[in-house]
Coordinates of C-alpha atoms and ligand atoms in Angstrom, one line a residue:
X16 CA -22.7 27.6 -7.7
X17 CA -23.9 24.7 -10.7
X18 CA -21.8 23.0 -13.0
X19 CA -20.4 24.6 -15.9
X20 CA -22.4 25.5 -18.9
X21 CA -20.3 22.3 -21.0
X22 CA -21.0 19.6 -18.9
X23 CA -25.2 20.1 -18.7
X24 CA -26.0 19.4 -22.6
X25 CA -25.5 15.8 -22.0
X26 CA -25.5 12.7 -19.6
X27 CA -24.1 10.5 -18.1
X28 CA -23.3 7.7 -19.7
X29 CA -26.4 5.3 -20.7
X30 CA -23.5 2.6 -21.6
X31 CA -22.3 2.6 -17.9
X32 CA -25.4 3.0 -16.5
X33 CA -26.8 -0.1 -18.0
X34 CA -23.2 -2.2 -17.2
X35 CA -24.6 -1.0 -13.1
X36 CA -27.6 -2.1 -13.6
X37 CA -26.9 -5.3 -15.3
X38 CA -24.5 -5.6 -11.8
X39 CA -27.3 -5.2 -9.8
X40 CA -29.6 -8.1 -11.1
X41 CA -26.8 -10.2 -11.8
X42 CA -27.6 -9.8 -16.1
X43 CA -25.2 -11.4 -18.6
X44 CA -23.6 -7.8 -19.9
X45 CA -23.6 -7.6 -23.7
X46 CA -24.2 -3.9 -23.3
X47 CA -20.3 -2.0 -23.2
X48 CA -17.8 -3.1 -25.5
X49 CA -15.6 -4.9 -23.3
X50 CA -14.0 -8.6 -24.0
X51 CA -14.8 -10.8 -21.2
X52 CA -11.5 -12.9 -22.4
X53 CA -8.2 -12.0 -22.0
X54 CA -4.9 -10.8 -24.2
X55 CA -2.9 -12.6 -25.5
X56 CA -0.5 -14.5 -23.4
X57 CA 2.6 -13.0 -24.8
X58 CA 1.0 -9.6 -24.6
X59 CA 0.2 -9.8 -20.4
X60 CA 3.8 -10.8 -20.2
X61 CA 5.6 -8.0 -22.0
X62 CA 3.7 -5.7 -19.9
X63 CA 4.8 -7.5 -16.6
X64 CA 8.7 -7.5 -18.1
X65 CA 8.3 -3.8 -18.9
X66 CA 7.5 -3.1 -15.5
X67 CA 10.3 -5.0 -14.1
X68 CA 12.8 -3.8 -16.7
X69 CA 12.1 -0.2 -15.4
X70 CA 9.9 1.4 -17.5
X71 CA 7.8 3.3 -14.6
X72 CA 8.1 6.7 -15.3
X73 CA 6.7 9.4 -17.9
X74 CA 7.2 8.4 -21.5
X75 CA 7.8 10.7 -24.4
X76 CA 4.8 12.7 -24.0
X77 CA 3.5 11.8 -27.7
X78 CA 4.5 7.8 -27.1
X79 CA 7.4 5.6 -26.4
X80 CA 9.5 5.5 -29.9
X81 CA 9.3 1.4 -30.5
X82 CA 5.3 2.0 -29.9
X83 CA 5.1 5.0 -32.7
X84 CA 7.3 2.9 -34.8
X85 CA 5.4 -0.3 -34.9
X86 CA 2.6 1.9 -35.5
X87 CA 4.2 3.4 -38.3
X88 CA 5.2 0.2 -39.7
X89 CA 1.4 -1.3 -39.3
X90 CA 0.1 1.4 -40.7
X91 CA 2.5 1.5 -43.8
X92 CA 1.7 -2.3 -44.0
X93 CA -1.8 -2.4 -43.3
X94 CA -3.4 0.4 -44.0
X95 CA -1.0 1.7 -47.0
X96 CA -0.1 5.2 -45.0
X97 CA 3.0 6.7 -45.2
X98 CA 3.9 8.1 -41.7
X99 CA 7.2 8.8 -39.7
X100 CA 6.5 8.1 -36.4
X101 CA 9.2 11.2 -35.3
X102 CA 6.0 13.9 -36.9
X103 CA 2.9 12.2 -37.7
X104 CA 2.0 9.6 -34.5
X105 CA 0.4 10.6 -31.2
X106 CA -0.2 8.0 -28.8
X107 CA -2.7 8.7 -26.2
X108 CA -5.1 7.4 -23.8
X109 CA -7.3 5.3 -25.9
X110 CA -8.9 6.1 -29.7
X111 CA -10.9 7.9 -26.6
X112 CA -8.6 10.7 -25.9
X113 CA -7.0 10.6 -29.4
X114 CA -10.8 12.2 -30.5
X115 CA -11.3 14.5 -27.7
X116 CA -7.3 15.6 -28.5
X117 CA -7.6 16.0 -31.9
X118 CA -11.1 17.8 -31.7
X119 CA -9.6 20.4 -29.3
X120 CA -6.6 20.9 -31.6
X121 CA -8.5 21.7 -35.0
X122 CA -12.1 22.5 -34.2
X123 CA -13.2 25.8 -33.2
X124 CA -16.0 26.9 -30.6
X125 CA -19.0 27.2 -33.3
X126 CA -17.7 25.2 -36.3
X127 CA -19.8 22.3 -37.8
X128 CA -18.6 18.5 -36.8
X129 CA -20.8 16.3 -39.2
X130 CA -20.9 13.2 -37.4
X131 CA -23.0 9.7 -38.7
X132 CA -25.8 8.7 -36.5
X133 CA -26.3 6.1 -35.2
X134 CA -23.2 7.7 -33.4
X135 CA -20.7 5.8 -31.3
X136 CA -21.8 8.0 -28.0
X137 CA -18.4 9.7 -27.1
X138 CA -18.7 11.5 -30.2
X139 CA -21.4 14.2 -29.4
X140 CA -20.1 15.1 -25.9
X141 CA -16.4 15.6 -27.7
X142 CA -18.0 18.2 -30.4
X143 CA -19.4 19.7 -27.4
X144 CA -16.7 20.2 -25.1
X145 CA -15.2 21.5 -28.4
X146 CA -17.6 23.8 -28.7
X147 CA -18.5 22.4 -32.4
X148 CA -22.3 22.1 -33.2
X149 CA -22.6 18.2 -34.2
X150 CA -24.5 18.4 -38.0
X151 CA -26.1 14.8 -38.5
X152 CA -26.2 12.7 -40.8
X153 CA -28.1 9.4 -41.0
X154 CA -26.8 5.8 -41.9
X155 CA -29.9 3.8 -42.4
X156 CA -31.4 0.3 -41.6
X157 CA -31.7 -2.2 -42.5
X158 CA -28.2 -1.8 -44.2
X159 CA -27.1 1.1 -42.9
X160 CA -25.6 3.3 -45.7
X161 CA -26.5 6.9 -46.1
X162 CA -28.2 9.0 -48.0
X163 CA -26.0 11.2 -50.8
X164 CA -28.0 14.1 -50.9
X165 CA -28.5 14.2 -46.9
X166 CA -24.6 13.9 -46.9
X167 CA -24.3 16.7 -49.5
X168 CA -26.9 19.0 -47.3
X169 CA -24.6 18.5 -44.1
X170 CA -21.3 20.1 -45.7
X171 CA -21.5 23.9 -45.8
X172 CA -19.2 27.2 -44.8
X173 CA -18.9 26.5 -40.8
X174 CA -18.5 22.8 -41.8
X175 CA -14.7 21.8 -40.4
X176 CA -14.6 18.3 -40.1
X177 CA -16.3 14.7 -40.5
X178 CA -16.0 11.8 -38.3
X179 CA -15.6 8.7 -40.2
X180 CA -16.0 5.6 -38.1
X181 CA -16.0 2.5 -40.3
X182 CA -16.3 -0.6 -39.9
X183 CA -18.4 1.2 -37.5
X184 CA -20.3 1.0 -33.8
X185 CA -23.4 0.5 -33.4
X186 CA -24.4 -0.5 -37.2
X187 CA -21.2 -2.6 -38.1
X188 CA -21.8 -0.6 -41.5
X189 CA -18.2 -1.3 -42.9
X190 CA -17.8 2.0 -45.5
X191 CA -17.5 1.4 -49.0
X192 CA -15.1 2.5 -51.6
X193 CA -18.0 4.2 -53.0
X194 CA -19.0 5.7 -49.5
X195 CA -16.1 7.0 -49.0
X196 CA -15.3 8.7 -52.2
X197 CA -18.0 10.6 -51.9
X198 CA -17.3 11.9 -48.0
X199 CA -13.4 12.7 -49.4
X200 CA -14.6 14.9 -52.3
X201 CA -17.0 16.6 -50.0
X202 CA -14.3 17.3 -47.4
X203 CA -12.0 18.4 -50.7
X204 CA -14.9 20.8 -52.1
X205 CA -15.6 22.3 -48.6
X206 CA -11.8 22.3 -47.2
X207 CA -13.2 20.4 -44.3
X208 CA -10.9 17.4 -42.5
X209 CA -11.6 13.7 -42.1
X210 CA -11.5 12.6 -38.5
X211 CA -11.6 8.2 -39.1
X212 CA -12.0 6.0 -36.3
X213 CA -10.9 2.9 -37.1
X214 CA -10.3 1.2 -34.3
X215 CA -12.1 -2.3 -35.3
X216 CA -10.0 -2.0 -38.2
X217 CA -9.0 -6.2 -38.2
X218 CA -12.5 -7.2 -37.0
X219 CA -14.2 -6.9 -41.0
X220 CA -16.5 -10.0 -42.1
X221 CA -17.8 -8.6 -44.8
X222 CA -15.9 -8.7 -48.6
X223 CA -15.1 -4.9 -48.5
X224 CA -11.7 -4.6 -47.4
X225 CA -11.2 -2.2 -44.8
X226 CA -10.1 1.1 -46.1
X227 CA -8.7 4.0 -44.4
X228 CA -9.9 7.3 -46.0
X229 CA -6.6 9.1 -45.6
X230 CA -5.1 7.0 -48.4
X231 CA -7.8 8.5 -50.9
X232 CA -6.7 10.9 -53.4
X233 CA -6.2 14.7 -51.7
X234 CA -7.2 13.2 -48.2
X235 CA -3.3 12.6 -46.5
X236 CA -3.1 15.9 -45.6
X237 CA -6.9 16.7 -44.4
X238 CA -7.2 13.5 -42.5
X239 CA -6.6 12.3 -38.4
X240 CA -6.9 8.2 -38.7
X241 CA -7.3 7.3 -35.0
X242 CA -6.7 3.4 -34.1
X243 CA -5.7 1.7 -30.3
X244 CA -5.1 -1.4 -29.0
X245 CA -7.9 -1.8 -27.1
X246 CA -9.8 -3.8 -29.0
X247 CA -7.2 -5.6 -31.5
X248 CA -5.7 -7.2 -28.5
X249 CA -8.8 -7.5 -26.1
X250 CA -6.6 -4.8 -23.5
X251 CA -9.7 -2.3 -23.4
X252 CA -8.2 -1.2 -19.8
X253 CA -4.9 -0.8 -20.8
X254 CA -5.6 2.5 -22.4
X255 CA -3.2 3.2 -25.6
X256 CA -4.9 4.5 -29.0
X257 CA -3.0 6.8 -31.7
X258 CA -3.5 9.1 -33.9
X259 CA -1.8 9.7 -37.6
X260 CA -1.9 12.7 -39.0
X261 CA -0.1 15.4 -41.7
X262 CA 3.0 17.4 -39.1
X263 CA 1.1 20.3 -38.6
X264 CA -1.7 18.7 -37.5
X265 CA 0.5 16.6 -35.1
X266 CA 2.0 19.5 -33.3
X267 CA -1.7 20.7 -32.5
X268 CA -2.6 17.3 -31.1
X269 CA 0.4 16.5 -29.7
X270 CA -0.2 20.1 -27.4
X271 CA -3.7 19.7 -26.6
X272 CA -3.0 15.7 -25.9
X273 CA 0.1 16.8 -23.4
X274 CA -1.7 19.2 -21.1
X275 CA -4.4 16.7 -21.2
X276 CA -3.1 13.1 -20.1
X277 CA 0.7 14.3 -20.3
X278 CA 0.9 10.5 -21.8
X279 CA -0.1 7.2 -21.7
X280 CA 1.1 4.5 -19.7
X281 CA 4.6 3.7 -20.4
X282 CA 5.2 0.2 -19.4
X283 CA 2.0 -0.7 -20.8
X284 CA 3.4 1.4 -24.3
X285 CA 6.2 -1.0 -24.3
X286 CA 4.0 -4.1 -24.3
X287 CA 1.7 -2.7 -27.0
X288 CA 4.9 -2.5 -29.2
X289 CA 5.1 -6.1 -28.3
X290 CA 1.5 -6.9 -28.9
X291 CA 2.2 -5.2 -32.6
X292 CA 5.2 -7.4 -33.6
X293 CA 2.8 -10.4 -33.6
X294 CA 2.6 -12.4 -36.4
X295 CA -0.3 -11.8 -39.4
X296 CA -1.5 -15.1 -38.4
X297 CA -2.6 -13.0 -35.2
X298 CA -5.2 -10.8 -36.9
X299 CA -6.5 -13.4 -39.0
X300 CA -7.0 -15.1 -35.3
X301 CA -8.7 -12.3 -33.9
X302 CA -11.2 -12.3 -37.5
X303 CA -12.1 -15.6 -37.5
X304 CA -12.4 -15.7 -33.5
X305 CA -15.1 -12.4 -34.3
X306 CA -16.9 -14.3 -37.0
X307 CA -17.6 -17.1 -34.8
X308 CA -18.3 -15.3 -31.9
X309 CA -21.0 -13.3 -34.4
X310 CA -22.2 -16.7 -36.3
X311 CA -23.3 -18.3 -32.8
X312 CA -24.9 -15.6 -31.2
X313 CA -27.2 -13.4 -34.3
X314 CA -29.0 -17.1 -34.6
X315 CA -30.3 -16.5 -31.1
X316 CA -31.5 -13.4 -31.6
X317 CA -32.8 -13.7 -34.6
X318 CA -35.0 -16.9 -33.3
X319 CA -35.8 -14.7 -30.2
X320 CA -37.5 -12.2 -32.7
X321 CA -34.8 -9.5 -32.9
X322 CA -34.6 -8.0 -36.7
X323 CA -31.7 -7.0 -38.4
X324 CA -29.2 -7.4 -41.4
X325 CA -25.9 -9.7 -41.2
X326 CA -23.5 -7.5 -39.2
X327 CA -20.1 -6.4 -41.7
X328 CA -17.8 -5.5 -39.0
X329 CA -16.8 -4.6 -35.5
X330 CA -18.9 -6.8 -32.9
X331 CA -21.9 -5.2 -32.4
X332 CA -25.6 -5.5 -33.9
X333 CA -28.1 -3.0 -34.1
X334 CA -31.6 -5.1 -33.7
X335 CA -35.0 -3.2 -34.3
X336 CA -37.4 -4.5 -31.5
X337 CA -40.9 -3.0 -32.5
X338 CA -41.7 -7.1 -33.6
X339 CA -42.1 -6.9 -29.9
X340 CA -44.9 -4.0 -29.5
X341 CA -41.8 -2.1 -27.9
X342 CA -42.2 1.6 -28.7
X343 CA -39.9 2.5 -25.5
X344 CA -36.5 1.4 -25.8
X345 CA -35.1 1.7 -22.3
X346 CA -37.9 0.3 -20.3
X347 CA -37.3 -2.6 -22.6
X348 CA -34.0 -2.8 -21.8
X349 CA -34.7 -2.4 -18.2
X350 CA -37.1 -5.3 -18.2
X351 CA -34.5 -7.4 -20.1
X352 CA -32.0 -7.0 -17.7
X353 CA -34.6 -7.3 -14.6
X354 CA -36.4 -10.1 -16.3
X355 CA -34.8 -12.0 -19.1
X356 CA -31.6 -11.5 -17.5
X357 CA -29.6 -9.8 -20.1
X358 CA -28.3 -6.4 -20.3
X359 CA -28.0 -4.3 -24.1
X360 CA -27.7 -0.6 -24.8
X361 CA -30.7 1.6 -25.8
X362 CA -31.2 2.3 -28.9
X363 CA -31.7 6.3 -28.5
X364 CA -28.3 6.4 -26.4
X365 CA -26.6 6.6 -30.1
X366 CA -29.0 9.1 -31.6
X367 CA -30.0 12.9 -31.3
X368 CA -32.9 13.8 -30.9
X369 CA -33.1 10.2 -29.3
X370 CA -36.6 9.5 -30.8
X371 CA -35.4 7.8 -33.8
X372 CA -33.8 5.3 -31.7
X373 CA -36.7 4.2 -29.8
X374 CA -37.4 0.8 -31.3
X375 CA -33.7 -0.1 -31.4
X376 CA -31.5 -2.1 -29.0
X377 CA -27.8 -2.8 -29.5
X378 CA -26.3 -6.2 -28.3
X379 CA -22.4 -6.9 -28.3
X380 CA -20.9 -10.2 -29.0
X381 CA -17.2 -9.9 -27.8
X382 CA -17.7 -12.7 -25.5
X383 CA -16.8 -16.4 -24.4
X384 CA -18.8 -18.9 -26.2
X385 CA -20.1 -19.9 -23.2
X386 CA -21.2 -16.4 -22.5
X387 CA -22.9 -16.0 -26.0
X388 CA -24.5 -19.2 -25.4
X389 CA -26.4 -18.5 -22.0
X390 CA -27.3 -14.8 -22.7
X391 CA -28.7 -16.8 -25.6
X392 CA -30.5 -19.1 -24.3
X393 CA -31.8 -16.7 -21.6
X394 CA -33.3 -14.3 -25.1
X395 CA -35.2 -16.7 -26.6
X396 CA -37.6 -17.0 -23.5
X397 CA -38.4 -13.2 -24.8
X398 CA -39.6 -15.4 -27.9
X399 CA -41.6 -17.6 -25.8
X400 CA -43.2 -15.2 -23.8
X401 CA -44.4 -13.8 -26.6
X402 CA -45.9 -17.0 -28.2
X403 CA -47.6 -17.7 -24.6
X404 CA -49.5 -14.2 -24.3
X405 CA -49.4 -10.8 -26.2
X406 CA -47.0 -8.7 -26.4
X407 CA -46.8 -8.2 -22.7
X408 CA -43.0 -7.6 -22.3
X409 CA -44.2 -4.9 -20.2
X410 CA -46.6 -6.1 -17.8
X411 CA -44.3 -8.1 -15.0
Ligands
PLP9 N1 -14.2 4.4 -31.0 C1 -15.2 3.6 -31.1 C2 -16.0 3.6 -32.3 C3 -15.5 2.7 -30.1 O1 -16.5 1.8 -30.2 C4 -14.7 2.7 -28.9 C5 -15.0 1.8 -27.8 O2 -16.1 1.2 -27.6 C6 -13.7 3.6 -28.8 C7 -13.4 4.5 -29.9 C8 -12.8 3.7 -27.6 O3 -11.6 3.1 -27.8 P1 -10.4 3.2 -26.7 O4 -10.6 2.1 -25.8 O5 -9.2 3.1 -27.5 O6 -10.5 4.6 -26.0

């Protein structure tokens, strides 16, 4: 019998793969994007209150209404979009489905999906169960902006829609005003639409503010922003991500999202409205926690011979490892998790063909201190190694 035709052009997850085997030989994980600290406090309670005040059955399909109207209100506040939460707000299973949703309500079997690579990895198999052929387009080291004219190649008649992820996994490229000007006109002269991720919206070190593309001129009504919880309140399990878009466009999401997931979890909706009636001094918490997190850890791997630029946003770094001899990025990892005792994501997990990410590895810092500071420690023998004997990161 096989599998269907949509399920063999890609594989399983590397990202998951690499969180098993990091189980396996007990690694320190800095591979998937997961916290390994908790919500906050007020947050974990509202969700056990919601449960107890009754809210255990199917919400509104396209969200509980105080969840779309904090959203509407954040995103008013925040991110200077006008939205009414009654016509323009999905909630769904994570930014995750919000993608997958919105791909299968306004991209066609054979249209172009230009997507960035270095890609976040979700993003090729969703223009694939779409149907889209991915176009893409590189962002470049060391500080990973891209080329105009490559941009400018990408657009053309099948082109329907971008996906903007800024500030933006793997690279922690934050997009500039420039940057950005030049994606909306393109999507203007080529009728094509914006799809931004910006789910690490509040986690931005660098001195661009964060901008969301729909609030450039002729974008509103071309553009889905997609945001969640999951990483603004370290609740990556809890499963709640939304997505803001023109009326017309939310009717098609709001169908394709329903006979997906029907909806997400409603007492879990409830707390997220909670979580979003935080104070400011919250996200400013959450920034400066980042920024720590990122100012302890890069040290170590710079020192353990890692190379890369200072990262602008979200909390992941995108290290170049051929300082090591390393021409193979996986059996690196492999040996890093089997003998240095930390686990990463290969670099040619986030690129297609995966070639050009053969002498990359991608670390993630959303961890304790404690947790930075023994994966750490546990790197730099990787630098000592290599000062005792050649490059022999191989050789066992
Ligand atoms: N978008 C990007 C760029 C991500 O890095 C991730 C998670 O790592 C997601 C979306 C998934 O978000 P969610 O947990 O809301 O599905």
């Amino acid at each position: 019998m096989g599998l269907a035709q949509r399920v063999q052009y890609f594989s399983e997850s590397v990202i998951r793969e690499m969180t098993r085997l990091a189980a396996k030989y007990d690694a320190i994980n800095l591979g998937q994007g997961m916290p390994d600290f908790d919500a906050p406090a007020e947050v974990k309670e509202a969700a056990c209150r919601a449960i107890h005040d009754g809210y255990n059955q199917y919400a509104i399909t396209w969200g509980a209404p105080p969840l779309r109207r904090a959203i509407a209100e954040k995103a008013r506040r925040f991110n200077g979009i006008d939205c009414d939460p009654d016509t323009n707000i999905t909630v769904c299973c994570g930014a995750t489905e919000c993608m997958m949703a919105t791909m299968m309500a306004l991209v066609d079997p054979g249209d172009e999906v230009i997507i960035f690579q270095p890609f976040y990895e979700n993003y090729g198999p969703d223009a694939l169960l779409t149907g889209a052929k991915p176009v893409w387009v590189h962002l470049n080291p060391p500080d990973w902006s891209f080329d105009a004219d490559e941009l400018r190649k990408a657009f053309g008649p099948k082109t329907r829609a971008i996906i903007v992820n800024t500030p933006n996994n793997p690279t922690g490229h934050v997009f500039s005003r420039a940057e950005l000007d030049l994606i909306a006109s393109l999507c203007i002269e080529h009728d094509a639409y914006a799809l931004a991720d910006e789910i690490y919206e509040y986690i931005n070190y660098s001195d661009k503010p964060h901008l969301s593309i729909a609030t450039l001129p002729g974008m509103q009504d071309r553009t889905v922003t997609i945001s969640g919880l999951s990483k603004t309140f370290s609740i990556t399990g809890w499963r709640l991500g939304y997505c803001i878009a023109p009326a017309e466009l939310t009717n098609g999401i709001r169908k394709a999202h329903d006979f997906l997931t029907v909806g997400a979890p409603h007492p879990l909706q409830m707390a997220g409205a909670a979580a979003m009636a935080l104070p400011d001094s919250y996200y400013q918490y959450l920034k400066d926690g980042y920024r720590q997190r990122k100012d302890l850890f890069l040290p170590y791997l710079r020192e353990a011979g890692f190379q890369f630029n200072d990262v602008e946003g979200a909390y992941y770094v995108m290290t170049d490892i051929s300082r090591f001899g390393a021409t193979n990025d996986t059996e690196f990892v492999n040996w890093m998790i089997r003998e240095i005792g930390v686990s990463a994501v290969p670099g040619s997990s986030f690129y297609r063909p995966s070639e050009r990410g053969h002498t990359q590895v991608r670390f993630m810092f959303a961890k304790k201190d404690e947790t930075l500071k023994a994966a750490g420690e546990r790197l730099l023998r990787i630098r000592d190694r290599l000062k005792a004997s050649a490059p022999t990161w191989l050789a066992k």
